mmCIF file of C-alpha atoms in Angstrom:
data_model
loop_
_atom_site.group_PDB
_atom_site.id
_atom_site.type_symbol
_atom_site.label_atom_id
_atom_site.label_comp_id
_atom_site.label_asym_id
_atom_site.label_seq_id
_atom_site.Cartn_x
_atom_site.Cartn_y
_atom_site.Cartn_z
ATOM 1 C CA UNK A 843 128.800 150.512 73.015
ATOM 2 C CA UNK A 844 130.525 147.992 75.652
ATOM 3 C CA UNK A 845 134.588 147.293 73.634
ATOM 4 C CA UNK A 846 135.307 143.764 74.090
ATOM 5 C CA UNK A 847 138.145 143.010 77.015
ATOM 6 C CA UNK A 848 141.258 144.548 75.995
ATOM 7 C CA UNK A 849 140.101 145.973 73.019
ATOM 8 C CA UNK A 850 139.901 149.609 72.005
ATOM 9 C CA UNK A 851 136.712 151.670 71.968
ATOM 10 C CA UNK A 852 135.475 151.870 68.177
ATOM 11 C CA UNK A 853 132.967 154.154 67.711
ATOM 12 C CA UNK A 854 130.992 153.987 64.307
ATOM 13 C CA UNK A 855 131.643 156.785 62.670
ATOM 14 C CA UNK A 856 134.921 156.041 63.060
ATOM 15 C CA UNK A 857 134.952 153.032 60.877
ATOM 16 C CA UNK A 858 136.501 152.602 57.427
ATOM 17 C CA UNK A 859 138.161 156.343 57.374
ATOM 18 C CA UNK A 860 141.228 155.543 55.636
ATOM 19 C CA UNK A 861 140.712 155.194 52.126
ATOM 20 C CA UNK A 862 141.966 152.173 50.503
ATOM 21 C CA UNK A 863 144.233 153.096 47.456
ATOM 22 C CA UNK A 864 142.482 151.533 43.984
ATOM 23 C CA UNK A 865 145.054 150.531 41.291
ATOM 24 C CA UNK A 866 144.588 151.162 37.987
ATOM 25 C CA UNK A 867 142.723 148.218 37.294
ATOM 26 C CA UNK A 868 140.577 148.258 39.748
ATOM 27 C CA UNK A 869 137.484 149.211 37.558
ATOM 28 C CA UNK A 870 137.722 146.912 34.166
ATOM 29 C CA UNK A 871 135.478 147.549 31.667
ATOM 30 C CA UNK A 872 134.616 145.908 28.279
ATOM 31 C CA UNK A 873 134.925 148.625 26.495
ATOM 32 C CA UNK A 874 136.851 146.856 23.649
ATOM 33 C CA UNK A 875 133.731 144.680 23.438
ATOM 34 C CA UNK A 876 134.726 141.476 25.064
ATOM 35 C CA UNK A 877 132.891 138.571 23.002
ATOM 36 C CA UNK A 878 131.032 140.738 20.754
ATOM 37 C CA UNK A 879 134.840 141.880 19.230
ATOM 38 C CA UNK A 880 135.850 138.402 19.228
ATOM 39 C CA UNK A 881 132.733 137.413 17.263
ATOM 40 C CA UNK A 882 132.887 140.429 14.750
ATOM 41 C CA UNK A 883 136.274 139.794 13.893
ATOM 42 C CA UNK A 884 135.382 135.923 13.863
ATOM 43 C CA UNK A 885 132.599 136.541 11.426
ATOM 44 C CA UNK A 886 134.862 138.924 9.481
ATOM 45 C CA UNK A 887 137.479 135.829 8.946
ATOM 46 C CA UNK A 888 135.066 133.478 8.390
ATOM 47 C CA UNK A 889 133.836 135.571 5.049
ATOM 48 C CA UNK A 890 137.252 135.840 3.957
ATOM 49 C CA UNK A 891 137.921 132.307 4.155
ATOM 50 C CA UNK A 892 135.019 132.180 1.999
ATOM 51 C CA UNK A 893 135.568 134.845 -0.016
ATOM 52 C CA UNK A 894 138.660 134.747 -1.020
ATOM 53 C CA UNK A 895 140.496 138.621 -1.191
ATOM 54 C CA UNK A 896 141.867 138.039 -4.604
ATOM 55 C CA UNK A 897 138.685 138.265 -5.760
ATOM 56 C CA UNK A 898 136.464 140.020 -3.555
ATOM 57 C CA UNK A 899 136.845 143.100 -1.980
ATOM 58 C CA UNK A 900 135.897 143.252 1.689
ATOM 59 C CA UNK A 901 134.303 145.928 3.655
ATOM 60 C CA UNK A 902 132.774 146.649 7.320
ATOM 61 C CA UNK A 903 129.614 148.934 6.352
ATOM 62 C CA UNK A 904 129.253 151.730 9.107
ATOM 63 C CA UNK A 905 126.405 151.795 11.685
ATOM 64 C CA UNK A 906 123.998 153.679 9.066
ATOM 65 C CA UNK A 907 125.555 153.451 5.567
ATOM 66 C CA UNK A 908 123.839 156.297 2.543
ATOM 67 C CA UNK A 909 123.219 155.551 -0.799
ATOM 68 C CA UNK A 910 126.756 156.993 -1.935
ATOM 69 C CA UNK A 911 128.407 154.492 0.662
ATOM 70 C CA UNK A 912 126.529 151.584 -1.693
ATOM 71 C CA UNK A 913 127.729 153.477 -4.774
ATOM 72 C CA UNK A 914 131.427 153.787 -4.104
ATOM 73 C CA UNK A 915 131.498 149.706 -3.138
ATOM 74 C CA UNK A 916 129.910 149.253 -6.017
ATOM 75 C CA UNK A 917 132.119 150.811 -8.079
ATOM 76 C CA UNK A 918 134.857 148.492 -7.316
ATOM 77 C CA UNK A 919 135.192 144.609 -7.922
ATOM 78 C CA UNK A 920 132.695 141.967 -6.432
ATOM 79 C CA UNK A 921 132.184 143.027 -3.056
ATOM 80 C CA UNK A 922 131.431 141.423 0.326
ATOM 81 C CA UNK A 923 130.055 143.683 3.321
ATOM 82 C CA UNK A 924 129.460 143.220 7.019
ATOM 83 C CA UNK A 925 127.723 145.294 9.535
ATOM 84 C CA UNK A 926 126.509 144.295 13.180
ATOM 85 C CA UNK A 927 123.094 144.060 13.718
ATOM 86 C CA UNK A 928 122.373 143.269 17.627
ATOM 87 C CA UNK A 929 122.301 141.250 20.194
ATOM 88 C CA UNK A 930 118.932 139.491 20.759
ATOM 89 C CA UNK A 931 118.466 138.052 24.250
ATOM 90 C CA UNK A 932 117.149 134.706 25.168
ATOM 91 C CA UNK A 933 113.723 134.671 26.637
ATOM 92 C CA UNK A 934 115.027 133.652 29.945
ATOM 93 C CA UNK A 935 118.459 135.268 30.743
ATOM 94 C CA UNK A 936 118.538 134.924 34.516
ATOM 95 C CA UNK A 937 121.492 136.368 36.448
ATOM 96 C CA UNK A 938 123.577 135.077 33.114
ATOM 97 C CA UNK A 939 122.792 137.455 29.818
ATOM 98 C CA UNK A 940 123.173 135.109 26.908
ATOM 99 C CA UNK A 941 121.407 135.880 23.687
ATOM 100 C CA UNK A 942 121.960 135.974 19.847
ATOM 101 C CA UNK A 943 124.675 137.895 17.776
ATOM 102 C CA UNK A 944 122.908 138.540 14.418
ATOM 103 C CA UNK A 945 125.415 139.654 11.323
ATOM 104 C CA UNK A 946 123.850 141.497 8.268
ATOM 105 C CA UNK A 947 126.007 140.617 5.085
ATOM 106 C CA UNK A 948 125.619 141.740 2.094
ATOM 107 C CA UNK A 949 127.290 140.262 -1.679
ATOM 108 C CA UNK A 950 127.756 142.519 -4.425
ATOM 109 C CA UNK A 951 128.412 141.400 -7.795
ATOM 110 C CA UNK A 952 128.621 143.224 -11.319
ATOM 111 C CA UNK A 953 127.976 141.410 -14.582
ATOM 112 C CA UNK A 954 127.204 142.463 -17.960
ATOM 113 C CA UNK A 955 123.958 140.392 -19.308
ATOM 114 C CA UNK A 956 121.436 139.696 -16.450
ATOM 115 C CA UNK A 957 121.561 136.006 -16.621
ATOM 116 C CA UNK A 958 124.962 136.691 -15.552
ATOM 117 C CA UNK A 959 123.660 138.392 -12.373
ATOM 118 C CA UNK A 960 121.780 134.870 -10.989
ATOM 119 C CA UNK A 961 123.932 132.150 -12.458
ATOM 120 C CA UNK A 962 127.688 133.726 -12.947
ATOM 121 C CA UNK A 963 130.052 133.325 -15.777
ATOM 122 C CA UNK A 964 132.906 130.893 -16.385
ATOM 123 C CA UNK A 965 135.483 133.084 -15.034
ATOM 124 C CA UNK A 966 137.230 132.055 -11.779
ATOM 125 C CA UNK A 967 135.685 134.720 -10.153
ATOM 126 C CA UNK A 968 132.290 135.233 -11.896
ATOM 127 C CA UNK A 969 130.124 134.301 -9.585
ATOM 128 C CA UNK A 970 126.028 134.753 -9.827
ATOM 129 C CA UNK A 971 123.643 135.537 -6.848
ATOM 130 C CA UNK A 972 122.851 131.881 -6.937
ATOM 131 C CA UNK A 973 126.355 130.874 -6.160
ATOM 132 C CA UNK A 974 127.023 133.106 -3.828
ATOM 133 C CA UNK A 975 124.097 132.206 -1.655
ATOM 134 C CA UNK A 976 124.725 128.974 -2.203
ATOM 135 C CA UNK A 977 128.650 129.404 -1.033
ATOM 136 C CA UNK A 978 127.767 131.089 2.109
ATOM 137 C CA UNK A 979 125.322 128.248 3.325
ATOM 138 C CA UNK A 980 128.018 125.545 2.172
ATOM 139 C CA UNK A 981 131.345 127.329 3.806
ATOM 140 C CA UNK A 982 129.718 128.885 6.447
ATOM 141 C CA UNK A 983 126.390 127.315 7.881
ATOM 142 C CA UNK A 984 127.504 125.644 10.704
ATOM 143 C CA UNK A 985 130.874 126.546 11.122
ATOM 144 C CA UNK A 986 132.974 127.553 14.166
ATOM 145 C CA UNK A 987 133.641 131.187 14.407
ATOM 146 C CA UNK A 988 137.617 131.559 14.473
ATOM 147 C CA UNK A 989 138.668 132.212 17.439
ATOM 148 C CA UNK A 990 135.397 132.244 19.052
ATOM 149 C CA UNK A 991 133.884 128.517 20.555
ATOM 150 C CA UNK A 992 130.896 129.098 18.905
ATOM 151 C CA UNK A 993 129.178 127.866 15.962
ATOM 152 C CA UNK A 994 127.703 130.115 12.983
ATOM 153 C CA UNK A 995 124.165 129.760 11.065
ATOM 154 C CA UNK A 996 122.795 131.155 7.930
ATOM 155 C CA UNK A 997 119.245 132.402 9.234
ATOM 156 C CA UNK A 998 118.283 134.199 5.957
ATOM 157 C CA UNK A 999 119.168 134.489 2.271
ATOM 158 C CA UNK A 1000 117.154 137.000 -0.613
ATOM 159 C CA UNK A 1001 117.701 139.113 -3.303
ATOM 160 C CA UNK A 1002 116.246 142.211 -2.432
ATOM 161 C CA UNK A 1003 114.748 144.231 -5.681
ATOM 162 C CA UNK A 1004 113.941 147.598 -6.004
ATOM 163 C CA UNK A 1005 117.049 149.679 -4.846
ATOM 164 C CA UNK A 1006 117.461 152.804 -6.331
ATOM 165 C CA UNK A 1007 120.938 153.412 -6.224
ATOM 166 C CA UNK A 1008 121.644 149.588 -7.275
ATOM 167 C CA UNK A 1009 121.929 149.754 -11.423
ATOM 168 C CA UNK A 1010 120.894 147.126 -14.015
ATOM 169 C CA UNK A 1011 124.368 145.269 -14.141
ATOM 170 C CA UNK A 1012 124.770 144.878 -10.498
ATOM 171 C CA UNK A 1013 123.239 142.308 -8.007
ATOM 172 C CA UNK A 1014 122.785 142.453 -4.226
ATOM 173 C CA UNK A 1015 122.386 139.040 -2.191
ATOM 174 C CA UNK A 1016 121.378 139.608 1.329
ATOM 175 C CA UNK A 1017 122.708 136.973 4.094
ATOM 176 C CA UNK A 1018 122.075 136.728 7.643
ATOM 177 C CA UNK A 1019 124.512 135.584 10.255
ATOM 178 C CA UNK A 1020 123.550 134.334 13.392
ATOM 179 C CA UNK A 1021 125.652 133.075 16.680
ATOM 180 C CA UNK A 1022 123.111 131.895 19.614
ATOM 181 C CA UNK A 1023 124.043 131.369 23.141
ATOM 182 C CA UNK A 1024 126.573 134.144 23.536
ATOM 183 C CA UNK A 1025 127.382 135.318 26.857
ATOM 184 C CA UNK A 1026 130.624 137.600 28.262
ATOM 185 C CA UNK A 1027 133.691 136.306 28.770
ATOM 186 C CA UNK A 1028 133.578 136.985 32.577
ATOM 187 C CA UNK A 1029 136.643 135.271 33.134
ATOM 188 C CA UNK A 1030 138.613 138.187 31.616
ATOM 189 C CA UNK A 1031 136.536 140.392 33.685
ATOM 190 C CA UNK A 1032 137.612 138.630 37.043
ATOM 191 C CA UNK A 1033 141.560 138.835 36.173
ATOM 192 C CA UNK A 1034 141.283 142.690 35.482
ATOM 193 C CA UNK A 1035 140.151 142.955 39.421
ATOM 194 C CA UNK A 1036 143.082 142.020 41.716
ATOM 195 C CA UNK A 1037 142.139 144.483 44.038
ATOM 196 C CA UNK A 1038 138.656 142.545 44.623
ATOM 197 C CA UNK A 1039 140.442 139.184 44.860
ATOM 198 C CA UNK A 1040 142.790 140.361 47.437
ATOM 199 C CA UNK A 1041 140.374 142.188 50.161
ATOM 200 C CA UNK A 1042 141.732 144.767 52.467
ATOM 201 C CA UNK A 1043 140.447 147.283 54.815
ATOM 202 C CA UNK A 1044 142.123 149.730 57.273
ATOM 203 C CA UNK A 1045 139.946 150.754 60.390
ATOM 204 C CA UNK A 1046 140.982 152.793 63.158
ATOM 205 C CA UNK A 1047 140.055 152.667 66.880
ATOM 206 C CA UNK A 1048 140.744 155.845 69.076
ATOM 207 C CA UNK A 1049 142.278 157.908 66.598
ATOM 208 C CA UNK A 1050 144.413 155.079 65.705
ATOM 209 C CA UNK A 1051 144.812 152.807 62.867
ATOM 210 C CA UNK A 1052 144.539 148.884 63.588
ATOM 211 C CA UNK A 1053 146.635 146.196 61.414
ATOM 212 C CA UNK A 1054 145.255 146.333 58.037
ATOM 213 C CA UNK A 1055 143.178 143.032 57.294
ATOM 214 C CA UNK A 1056 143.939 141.388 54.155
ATOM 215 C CA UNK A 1057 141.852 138.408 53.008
ATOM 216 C CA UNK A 1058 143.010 135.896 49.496
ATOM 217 C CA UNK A 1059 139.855 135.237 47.751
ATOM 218 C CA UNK A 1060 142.067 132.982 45.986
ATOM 219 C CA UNK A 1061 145.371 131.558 45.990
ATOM 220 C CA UNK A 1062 146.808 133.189 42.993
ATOM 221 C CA UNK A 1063 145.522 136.482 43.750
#
């Protein structure tokens, strides 16, 4: 290799040998779920706001909820239950991933006569199945996810029947949440890496280490 005029000798294997320091932020991660926390919790207000906690009790299911996990909610008052159920991507995602949050909820409801069950009682919370369907696609169909700029829809809506652990003076309405069009927040992702926004090598020539070259991707970095 011919060094330019003046210029030290730099042989290849020479080049980057010092190892540039990362700090501790220098690999970010969305560990804490990025949109899809923003959404859950979003979706989670939205149903309380609908819901009202004085009288409905409000749960998160977990990932694979048993029969006595359905028993012990509905043991307790009128009951509204959440659980995530994936993230569907669009048919073309290009470099971009954007695709569909989908939200499983399901209403619980105890009454004592079984017209009860579909069409509620005069008490201030005594909701039927009926109603509560009907509430869901009213308060929520539609609707901007708090704290989220995104809009909600109410894809599905039955009363499934046969459930063994559900007795005769309970009811089960099964809703279906939907967000389309959800990407990351990448934006949060950029400002964890200030290490990749300010760019910096050290090389060394002859044994020797050169100036270390510092380049601002941008000004506030």
């Amino acid at each position: 290799m011919v060094p330019l005029s003046g210029a030290p000798d730099i042989h290849p294997g020479e080049w980057p040998v010092v190892e540039r320091q990362f700090s501790d932020d220098q690999c970010p991660s969305y560990l804490d779920g990025n949109v899809l926390k923003a959404a859950f919790l979003g979706v989670m207000q939205a149903l309380t706001d609908a819901y009202p906690e004085a009288g409905y009790q409000h749960c998160v299911l977990p990932p694979s909820p048993t029969a006595s996990t359905w028993k012990r909610i509905q043991m307790g008052k009128s009951c509204v239950a959440m659980t995530f159920g994936g993230w569907v991507p669009e048919q073309k995602t290009g470099q971009t991933f954007r695709g569909t949050l989908v939200f499983p909820v399901f209403l619980l409801i105890r009454h004592n006569r079984i017209e009860e069950l579909w069409l509620g009682t005069n008490e201030r919370w005594g909701f039927g199945t009926l109603g509560l369907i009907a509430q869901a696609v009213g308060r929520l169909h539609g609707a901007k996810v708090p704290g989220l700029d995104a809009t909600m829809r109410v894809t599905r809506q039955l009363c499934p029947a046969g459930i063994d652990w559900l007795d005769e003076k309970s009811a089960l309405a099964e809703l279906e949440i939907q967000i389309e069009g959800v990407g990351l927040d990448t934006e949060v992702f950029t400002d964890q890496l200030p290490d990749f926004l300010r760019l910096s090598e050290i090389w060394t020539a002859d044994g020797a280490a050169l100036p270390q070259a510092t380049l601002n991707v941008r000004d506030d970095a």
